[in-house]
CSV table of C-alpha atoms in Angstrom, one decimal:
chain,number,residue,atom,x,y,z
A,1,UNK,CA,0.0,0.0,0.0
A,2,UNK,CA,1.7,3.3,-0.5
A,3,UNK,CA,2.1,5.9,1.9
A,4,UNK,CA,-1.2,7.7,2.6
A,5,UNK,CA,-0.7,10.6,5.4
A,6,UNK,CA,-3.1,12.1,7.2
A,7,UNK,CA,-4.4,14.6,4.4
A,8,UNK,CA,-5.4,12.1,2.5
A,9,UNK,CA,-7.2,10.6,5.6
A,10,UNK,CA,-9.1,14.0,6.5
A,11,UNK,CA,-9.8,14.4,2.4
A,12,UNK,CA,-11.6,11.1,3.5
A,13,UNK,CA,-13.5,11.5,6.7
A,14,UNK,CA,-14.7,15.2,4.9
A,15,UNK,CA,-17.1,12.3,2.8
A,16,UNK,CA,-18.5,10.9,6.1
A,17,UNK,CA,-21.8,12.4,7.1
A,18,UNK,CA,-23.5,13.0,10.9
A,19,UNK,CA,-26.6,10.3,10.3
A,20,UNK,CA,-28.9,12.3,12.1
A,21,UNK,CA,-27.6,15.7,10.5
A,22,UNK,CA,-26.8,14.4,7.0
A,23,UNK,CA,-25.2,17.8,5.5
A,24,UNK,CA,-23.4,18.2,8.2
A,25,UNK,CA,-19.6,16.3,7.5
A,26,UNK,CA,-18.0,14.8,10.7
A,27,UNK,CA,-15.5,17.2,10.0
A,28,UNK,CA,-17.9,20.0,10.1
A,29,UNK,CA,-19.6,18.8,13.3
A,30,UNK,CA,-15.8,19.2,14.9
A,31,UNK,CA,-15.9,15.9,16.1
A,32,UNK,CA,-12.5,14.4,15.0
A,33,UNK,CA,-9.7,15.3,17.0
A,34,UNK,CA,-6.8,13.2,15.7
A,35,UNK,CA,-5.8,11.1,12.9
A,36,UNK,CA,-2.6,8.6,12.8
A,37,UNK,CA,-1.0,6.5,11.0
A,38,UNK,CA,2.0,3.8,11.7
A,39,UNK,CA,2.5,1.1,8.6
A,40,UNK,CA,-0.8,-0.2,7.7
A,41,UNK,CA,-2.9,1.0,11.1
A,42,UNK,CA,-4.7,4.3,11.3
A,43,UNK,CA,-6.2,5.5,14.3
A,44,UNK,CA,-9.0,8.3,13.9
A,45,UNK,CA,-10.1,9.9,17.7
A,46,UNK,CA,-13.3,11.4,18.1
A,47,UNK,CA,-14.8,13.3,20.8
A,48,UNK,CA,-19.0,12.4,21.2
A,49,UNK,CA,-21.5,15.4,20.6
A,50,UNK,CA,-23.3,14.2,23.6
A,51,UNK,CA,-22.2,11.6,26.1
A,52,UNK,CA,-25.9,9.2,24.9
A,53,UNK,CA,-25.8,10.5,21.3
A,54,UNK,CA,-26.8,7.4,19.5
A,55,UNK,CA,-25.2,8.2,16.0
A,56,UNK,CA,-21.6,7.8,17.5
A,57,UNK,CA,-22.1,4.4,17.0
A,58,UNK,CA,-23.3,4.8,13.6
A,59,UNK,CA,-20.6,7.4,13.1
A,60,UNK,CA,-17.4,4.8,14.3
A,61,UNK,CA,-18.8,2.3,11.5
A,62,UNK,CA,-19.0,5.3,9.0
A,63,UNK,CA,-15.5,6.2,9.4
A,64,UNK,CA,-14.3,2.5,9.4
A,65,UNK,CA,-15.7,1.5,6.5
A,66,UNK,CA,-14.8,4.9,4.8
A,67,UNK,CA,-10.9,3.6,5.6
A,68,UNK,CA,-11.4,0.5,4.8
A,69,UNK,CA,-13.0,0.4,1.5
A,70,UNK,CA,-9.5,2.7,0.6
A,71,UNK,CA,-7.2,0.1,1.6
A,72,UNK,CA,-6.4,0.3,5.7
A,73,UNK,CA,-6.9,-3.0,7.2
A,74,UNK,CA,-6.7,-1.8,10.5
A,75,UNK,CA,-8.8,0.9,11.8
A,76,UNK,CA,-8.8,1.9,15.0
A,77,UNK,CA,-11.8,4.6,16.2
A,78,UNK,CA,-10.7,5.9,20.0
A,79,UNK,CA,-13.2,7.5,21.9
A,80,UNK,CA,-11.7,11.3,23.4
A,81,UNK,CA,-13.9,12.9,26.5
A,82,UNK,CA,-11.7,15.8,27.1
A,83,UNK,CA,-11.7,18.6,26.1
A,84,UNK,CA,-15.5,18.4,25.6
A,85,UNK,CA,-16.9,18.7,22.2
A,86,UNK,CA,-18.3,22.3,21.8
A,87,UNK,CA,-20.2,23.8,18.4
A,88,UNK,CA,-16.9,26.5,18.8
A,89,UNK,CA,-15.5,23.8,16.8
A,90,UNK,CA,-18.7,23.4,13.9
A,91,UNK,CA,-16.7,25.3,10.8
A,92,UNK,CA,-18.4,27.9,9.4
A,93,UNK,CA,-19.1,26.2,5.8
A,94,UNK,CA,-21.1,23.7,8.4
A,95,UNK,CA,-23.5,26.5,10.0
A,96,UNK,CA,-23.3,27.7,6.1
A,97,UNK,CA,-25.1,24.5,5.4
A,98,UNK,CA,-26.7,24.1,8.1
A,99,UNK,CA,-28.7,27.3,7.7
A,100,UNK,CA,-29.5,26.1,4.1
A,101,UNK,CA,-31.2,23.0,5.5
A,102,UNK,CA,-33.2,25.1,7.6
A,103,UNK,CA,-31.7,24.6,10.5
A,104,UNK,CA,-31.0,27.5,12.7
A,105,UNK,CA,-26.9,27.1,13.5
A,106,UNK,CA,-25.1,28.2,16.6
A,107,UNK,CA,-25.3,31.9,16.9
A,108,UNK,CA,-22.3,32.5,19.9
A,109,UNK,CA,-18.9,31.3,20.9
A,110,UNK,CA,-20.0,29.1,24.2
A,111,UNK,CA,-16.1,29.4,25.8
A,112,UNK,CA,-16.3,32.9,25.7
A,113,UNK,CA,-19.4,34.0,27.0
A,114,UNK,CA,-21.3,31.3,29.0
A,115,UNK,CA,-25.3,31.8,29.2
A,116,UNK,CA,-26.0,32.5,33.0
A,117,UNK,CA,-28.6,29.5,34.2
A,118,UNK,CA,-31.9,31.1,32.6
A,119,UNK,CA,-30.5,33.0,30.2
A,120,UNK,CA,-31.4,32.4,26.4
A,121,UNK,CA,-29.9,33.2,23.1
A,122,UNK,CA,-32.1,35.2,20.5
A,123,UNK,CA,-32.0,32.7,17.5
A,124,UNK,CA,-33.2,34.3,14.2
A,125,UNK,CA,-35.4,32.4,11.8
A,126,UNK,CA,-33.1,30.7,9.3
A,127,UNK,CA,-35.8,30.8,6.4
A,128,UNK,CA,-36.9,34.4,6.8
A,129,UNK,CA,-33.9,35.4,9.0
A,130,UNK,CA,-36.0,37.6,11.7
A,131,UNK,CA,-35.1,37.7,15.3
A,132,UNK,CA,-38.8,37.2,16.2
A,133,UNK,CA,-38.9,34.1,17.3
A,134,UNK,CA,-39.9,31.4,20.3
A,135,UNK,CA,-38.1,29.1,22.0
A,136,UNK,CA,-40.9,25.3,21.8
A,137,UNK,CA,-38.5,23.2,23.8
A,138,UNK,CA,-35.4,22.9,24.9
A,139,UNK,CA,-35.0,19.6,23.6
A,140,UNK,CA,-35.5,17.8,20.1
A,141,UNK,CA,-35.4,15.3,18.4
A,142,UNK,CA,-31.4,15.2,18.2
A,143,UNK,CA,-29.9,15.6,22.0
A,144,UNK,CA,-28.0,18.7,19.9
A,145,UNK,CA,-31.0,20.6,18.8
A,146,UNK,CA,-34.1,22.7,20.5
A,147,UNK,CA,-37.6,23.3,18.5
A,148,UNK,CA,-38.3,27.1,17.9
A,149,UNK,CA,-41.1,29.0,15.9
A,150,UNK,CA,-41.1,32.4,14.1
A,151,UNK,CA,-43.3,34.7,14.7
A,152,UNK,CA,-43.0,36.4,11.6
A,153,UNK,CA,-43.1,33.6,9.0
A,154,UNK,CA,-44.9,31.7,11.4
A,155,UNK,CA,-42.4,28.3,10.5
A,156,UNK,CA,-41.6,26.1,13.0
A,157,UNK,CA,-38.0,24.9,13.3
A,158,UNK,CA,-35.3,23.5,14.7
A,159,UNK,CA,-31.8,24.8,16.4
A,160,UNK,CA,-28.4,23.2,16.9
A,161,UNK,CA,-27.7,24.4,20.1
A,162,UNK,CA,-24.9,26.6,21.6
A,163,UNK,CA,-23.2,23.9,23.2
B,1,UNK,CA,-0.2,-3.4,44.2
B,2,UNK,CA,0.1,-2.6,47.8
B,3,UNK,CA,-2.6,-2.7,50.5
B,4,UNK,CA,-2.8,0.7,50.7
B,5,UNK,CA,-3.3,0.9,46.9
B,6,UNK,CA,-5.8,-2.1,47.0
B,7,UNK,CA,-7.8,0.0,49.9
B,8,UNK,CA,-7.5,3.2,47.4
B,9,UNK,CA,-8.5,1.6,44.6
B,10,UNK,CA,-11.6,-0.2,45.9
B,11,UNK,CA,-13.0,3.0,47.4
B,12,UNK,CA,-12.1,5.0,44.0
B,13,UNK,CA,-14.5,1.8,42.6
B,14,UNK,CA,-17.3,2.3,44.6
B,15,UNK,CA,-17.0,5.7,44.8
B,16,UNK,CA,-17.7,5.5,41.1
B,17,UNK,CA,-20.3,3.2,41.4
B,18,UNK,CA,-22.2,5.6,43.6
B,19,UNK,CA,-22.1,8.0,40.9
B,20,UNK,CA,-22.7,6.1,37.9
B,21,UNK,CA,-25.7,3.8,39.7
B,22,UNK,CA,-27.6,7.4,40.4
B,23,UNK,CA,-27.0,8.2,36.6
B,24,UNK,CA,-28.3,4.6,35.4
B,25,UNK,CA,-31.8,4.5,37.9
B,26,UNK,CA,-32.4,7.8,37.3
B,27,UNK,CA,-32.1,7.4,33.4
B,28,UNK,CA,-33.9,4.6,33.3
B,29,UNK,CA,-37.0,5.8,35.8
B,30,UNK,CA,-37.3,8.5,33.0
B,31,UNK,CA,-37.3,7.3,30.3
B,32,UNK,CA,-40.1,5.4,31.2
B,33,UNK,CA,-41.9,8.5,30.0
B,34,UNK,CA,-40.9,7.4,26.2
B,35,UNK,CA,-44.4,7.6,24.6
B,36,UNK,CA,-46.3,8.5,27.6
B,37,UNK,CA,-45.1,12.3,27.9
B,38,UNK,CA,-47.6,14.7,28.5
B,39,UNK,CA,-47.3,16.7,25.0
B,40,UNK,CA,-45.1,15.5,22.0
B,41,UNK,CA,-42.2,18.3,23.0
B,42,UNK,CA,-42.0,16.8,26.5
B,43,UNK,CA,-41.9,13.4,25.9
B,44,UNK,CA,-39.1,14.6,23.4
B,45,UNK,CA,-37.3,16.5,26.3
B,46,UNK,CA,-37.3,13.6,29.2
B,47,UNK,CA,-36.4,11.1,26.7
B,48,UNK,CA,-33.2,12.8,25.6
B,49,UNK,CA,-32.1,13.5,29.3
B,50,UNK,CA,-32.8,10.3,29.9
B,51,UNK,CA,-30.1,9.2,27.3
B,52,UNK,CA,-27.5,11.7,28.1
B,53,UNK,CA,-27.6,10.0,31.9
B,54,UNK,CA,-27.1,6.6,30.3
B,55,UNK,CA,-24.4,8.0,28.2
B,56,UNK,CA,-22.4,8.9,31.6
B,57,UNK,CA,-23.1,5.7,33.0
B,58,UNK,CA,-21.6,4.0,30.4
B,59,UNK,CA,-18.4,6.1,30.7
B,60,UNK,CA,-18.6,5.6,34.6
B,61,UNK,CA,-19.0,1.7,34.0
B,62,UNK,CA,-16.2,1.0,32.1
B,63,UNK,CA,-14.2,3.4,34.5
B,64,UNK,CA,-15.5,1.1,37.0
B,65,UNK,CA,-14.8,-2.0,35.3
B,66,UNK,CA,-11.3,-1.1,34.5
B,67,UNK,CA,-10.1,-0.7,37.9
B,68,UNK,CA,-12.1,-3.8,39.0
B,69,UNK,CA,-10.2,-5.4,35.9
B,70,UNK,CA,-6.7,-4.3,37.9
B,71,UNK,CA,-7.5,-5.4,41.5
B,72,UNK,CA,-6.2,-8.5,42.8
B,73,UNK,CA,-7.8,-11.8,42.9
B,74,UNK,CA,-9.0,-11.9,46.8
B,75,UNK,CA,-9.5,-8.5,46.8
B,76,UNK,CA,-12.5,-9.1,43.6
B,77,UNK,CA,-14.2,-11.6,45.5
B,78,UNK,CA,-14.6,-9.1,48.2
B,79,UNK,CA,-16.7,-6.8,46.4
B,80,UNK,CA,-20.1,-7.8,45.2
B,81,UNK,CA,-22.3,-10.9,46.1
B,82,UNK,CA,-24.6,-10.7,43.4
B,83,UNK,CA,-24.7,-14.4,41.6
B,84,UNK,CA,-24.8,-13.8,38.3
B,85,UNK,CA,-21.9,-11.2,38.5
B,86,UNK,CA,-19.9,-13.5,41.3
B,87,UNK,CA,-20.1,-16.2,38.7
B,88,UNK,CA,-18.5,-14.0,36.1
B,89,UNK,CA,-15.8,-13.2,38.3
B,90,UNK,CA,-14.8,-16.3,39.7
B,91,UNK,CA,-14.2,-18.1,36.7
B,92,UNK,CA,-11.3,-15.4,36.5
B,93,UNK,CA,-13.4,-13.5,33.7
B,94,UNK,CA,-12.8,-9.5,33.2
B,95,UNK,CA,-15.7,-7.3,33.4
B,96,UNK,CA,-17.2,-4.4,31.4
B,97,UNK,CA,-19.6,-1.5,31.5
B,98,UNK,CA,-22.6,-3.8,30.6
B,99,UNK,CA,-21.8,-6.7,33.6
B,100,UNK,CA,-22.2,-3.8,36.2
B,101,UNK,CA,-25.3,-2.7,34.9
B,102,UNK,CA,-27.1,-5.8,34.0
B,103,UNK,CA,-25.5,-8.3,36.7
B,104,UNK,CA,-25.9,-6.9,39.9
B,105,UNK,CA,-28.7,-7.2,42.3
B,106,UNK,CA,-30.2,-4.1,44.0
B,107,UNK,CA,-28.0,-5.2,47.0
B,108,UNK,CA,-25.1,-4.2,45.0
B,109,UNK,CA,-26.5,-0.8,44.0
B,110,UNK,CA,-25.6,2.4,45.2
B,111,UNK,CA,-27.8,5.0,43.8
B,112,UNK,CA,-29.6,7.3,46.4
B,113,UNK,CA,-32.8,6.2,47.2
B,114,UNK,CA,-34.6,9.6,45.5
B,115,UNK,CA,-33.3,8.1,42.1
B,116,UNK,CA,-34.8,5.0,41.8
B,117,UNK,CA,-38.6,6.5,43.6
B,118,UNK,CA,-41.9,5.6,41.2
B,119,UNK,CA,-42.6,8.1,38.4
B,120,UNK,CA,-46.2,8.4,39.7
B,121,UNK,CA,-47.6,11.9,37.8
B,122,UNK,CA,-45.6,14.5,35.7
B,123,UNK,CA,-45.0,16.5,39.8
B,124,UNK,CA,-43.5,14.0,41.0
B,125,UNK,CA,-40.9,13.1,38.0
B,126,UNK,CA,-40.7,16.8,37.8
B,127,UNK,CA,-39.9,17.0,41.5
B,128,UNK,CA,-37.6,14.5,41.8
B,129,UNK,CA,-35.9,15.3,38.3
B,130,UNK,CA,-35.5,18.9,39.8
B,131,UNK,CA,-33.6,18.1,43.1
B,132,UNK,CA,-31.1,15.5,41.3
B,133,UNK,CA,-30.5,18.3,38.7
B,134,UNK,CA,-29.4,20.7,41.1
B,135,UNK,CA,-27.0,18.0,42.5
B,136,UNK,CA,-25.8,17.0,39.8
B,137,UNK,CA,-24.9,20.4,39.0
B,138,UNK,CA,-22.8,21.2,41.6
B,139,UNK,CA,-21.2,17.6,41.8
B,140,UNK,CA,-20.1,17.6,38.2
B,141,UNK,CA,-18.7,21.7,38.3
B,142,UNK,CA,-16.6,20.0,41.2
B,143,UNK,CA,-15.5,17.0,40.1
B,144,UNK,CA,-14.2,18.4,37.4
B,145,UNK,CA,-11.1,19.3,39.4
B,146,UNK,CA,-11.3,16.2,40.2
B,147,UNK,CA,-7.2,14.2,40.3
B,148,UNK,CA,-9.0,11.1,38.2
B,149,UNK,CA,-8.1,12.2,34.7
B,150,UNK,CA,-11.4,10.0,33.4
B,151,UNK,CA,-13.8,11.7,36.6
B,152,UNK,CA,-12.7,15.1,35.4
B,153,UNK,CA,-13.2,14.5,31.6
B,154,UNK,CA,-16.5,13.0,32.5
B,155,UNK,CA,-17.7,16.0,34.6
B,156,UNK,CA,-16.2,18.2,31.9
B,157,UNK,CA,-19.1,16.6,29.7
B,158,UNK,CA,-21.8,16.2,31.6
B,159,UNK,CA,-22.0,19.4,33.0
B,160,UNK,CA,-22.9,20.8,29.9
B,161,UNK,CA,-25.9,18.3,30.1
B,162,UNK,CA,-26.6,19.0,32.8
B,163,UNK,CA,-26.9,22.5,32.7
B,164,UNK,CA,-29.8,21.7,30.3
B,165,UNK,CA,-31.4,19.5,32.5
B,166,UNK,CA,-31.5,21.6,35.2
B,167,UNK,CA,-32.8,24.7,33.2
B,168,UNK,CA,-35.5,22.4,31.8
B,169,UNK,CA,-36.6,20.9,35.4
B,170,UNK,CA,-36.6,24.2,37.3
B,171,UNK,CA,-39.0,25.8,34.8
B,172,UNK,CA,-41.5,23.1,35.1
B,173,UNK,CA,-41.0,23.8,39.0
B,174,UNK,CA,-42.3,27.3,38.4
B,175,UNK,CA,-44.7,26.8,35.5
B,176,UNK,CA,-46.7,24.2,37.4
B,177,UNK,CA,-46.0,25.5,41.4
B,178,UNK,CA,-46.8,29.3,39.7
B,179,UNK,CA,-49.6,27.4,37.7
B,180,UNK,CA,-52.9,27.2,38.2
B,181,UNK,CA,-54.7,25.3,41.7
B,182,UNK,CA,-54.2,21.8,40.5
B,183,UNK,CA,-51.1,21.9,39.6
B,184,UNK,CA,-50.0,23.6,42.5
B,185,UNK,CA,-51.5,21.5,45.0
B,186,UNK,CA,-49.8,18.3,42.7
B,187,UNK,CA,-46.3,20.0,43.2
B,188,UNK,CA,-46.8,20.5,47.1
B,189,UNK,CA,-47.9,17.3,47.4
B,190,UNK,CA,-44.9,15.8,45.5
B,191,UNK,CA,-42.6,18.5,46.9
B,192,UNK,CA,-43.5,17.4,50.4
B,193,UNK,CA,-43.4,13.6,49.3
B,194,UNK,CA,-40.0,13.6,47.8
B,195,UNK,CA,-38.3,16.2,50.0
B,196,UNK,CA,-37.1,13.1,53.1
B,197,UNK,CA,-35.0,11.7,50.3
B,198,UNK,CA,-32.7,15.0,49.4
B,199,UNK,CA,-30.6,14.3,52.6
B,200,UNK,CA,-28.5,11.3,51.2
B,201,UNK,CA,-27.3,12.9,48.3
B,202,UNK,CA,-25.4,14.9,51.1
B,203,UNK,CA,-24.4,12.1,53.4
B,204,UNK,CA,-20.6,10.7,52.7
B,205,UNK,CA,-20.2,7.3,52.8
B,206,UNK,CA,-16.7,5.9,53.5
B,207,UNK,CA,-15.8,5.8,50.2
B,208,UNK,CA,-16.8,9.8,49.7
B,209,UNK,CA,-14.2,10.4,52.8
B,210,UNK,CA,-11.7,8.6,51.6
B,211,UNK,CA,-11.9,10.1,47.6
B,212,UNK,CA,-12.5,13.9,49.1
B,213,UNK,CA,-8.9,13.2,51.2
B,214,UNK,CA,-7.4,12.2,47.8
B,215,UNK,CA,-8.9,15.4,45.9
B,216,UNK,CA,-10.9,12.9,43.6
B,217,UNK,CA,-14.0,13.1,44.9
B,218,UNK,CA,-15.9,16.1,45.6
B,219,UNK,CA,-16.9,18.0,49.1
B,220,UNK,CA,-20.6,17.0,49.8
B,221,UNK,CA,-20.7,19.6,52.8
B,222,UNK,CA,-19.7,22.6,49.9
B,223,UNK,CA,-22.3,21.7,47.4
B,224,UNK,CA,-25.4,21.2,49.8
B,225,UNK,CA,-25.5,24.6,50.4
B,226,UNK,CA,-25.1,25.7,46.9
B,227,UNK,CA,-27.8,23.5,46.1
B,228,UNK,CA,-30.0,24.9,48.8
B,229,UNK,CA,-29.7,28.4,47.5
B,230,UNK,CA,-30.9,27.1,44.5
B,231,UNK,CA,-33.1,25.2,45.3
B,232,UNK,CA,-34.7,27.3,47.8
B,233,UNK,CA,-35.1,30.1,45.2
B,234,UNK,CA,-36.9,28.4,42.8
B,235,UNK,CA,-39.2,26.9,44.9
B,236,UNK,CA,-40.2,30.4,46.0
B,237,UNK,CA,-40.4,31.9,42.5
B,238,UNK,CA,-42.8,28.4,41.8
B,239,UNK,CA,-44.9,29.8,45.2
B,240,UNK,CA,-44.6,26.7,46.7
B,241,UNK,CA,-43.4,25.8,50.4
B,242,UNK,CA,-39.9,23.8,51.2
B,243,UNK,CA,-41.0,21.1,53.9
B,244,UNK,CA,-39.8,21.9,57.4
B,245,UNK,CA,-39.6,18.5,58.2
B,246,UNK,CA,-35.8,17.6,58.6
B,247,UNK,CA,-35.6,13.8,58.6
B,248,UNK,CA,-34.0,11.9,55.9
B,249,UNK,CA,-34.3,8.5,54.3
B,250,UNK,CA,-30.8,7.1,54.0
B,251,UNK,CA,-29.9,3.5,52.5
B,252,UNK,CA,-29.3,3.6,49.1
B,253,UNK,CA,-25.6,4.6,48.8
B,254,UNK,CA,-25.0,1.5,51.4
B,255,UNK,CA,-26.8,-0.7,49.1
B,256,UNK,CA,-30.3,-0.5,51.8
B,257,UNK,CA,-32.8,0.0,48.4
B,258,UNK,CA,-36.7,0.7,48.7
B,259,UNK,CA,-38.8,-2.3,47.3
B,260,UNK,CA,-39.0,0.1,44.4
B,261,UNK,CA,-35.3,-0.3,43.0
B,262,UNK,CA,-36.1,-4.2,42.3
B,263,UNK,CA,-39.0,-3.4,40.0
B,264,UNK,CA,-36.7,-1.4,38.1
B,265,UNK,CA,-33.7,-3.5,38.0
B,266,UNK,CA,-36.6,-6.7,37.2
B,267,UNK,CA,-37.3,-4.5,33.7
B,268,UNK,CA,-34.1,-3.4,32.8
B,269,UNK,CA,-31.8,-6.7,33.1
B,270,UNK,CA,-34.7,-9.0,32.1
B,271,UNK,CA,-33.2,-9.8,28.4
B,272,UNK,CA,-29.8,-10.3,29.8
B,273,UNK,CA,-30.6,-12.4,32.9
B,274,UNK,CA,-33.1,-14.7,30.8
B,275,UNK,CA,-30.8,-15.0,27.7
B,276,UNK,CA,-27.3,-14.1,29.7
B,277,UNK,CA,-24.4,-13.0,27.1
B,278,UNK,CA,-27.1,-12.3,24.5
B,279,UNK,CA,-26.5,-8.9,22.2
B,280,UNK,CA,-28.5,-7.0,19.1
């Protein structure tokens, strides 16, 4: 096999998509914090979105097939806790696309200015883009997002939480 | 390893158990809510607070696990007397996340007793959801310092859960306390039935003692007045009354369960106890 290095490798986890978020790439969602390689082993770490999100399962088999099918025989996924994932990391092409989908992205930079306990963030509409908007629940149907509706445009729809 | 190191490592192990067995009861009492929630939304929200408490269990487990996995032979038959486990163990077998959550007997849990309390109505899950919050909380902001690498990366984590979690049940507090007469005769009622079991969450077992002296675990005396602060103003902004009673139920953390925890423990390791190693 010829020597791959870890470009190539990122150039490959960039085609592996969140199931649950399917525009978003894993490399998007920030989740992968290290790739390497020794002979014929890579090892790719990732750092869970939530500490019961059911896609990382679904995620670890992604990426292992997505090595495999180019040649690694041995793929090793490792599991990283700390530091704890934060959408500081989502790229901005990812809340790009995100917003497309209609889903409202992560409007503020969580290490710099934590929310105080009942504090909220003002998320605009992402079809119609106005600030008039209600929070539903705090929770959906992804552990990552919370169910809003505009008052404006009157659509309901979904946030990835500041996180 | 030493005896001193054997005596460390055991309370580190139980020490984790207490936490991860409070994460595991209490995610599994709610998400018995899964398609019973009062509106869509809320069934949505309890079901995915649920998971995130059975996502730190599983990282507490294996935590668990591994140190049981390093402790010497005499000292592992020491530790647990459930049968299914024992059996495990004494045919010289490691363990793993799923063993301690699926082949110990309630004797060998050590979740607080408020965890593993009956669902009853949407005030009493909200109650008792509310008070373990707040905990929860203030445990994981300290153990976050704690000297266990895994403990601190844990907290790190969860205490971004949390912080949802608690947000979420301390708004029900004051929407349905601040609500209308029956729901605020509900909460007092649930408030006053759930209050005798907030005391253990503040009582230190040996195993607390011994991991506060190593700066691993976390200083139950600090939080519980943190907690009350909290927890005292949102019960005022809900218009209900905090109980003056002051006696506490105490038990669980010393493996002393209400009837209620083997009702629990009878649905969730059914599959594995009647068809033991199975997996889908």
């Amino acid at each position: 096999m010829p020597a791959i290095t870890t470009t190539q490798v990122y150039d490959w986890l960039q085609q592996v998509t969140d199931p649950e978020v399917p525009v978003l790439t894993i490399l998007d969602l920030g989740i992968v914090r290290d790739v390497r390689i020794a002979d014929d082993e890579v090892t790719v770490a990732i750092t869970p979105t939530y500490s019961g999100c059911p896609a990382m399962d679904v995620i670890g088999i992604n990426i292992r097939m997505a090595l495999m099918s180019r040649g690694f025989k041995k793929v090793h996924i490792e599991q990283q806790l700390s530091p704890a994932w934060t959408t500081d990391w989502m790229t901005e092409d990812g809340k790009r696309k995100l917003k497309e989908y209609g889903i409202a992205p992560p409007v503020r930079k969580t290490s710099d200015n934590p929310l105080a306990l009942f504090e909220d963030d003002n998320i605009p509409c992402p079809r119609c883009n106005s600030e008039h908007t209600e929070l539903v629940s705090r929770f959906g149907p992804t552990s990552c997002k919370s169910l809003y509706k505009c008052l404006d445009c009157k659509e309901p729809f979904e946030h990835f939480k500041c996180h | 390893m030493t005896n001193q190191q054997v005596n460390q490592s055991t309370s580190q192990l139980l020490y984790t158990l207490q936490i991860a067995d409070n994460a595991l009861i209490i995610g599994h009492r709610i998400s018995e809510w899964c398609g019973h929630g009062p509106i869509l939304e809320q069934d949505i929200a309890i079901t995915n607070t649920s998971l995130d408490h059975l996502g730190q269990a599983r990282s507490l487990y294996q935590h668990a696990a591994d140190m049981f996995n390093a402790l010497p032979a005499e000292q592992k038959n020491t530790l647990f007397t459930s049968t299914a486990l024992q059996t495990k163990i004494n045919k010289g077998e490691n363990i793993d996340e799923d063993d301690l959550a699926y082949l110990r007997d309630s004797w060998d849990f050590r979740n607080v007793l408020l965890t593993e309390q009956p669902n009853k109505d949407w005030a009493y899950t909200i109650v008792r959801s509310f008070f373990y919050d707040a905990f929860n909380y203030y445990f994981y902001t300290e153990l976050q310092k704690s000297k266990d690498t895994v403990f601190a990366a844990v907290a790190e984590k969860s205490l971004k859960e949390v912080t949802y979690h608690l947000r979420w049940s301390s708004e029900w507090m004051i929407r349905l306390g601040d609500g209308t007469d029956e729901s605020k005769a509900r909460m007092q009622e649930a408030l006053d039935n759930r209050w005798a079991y907030t005391g253990e969450m503040f009582e230190a077992t040996e195993a607390d003692k011994a991991m506060l002296a190593e700066g691993i675990g976390v200083d139950l005396a600090a939080i519980k007045t943190k907690w009350m602060q909290h927890v005292t103003t949102v019960i005022e902004e809900a218009t209900l009354t905090l109980p003056a009673n002051n006696w506490m139920h105490s038990g669980g953390k010393e493996c002393r369960h209400s009837e209620n925890l083997g009702f629990v423990l009878a649905e969730m390791q059914f599959m594995q106890r009647a068809y033991p190693d199975m997996e889908w």
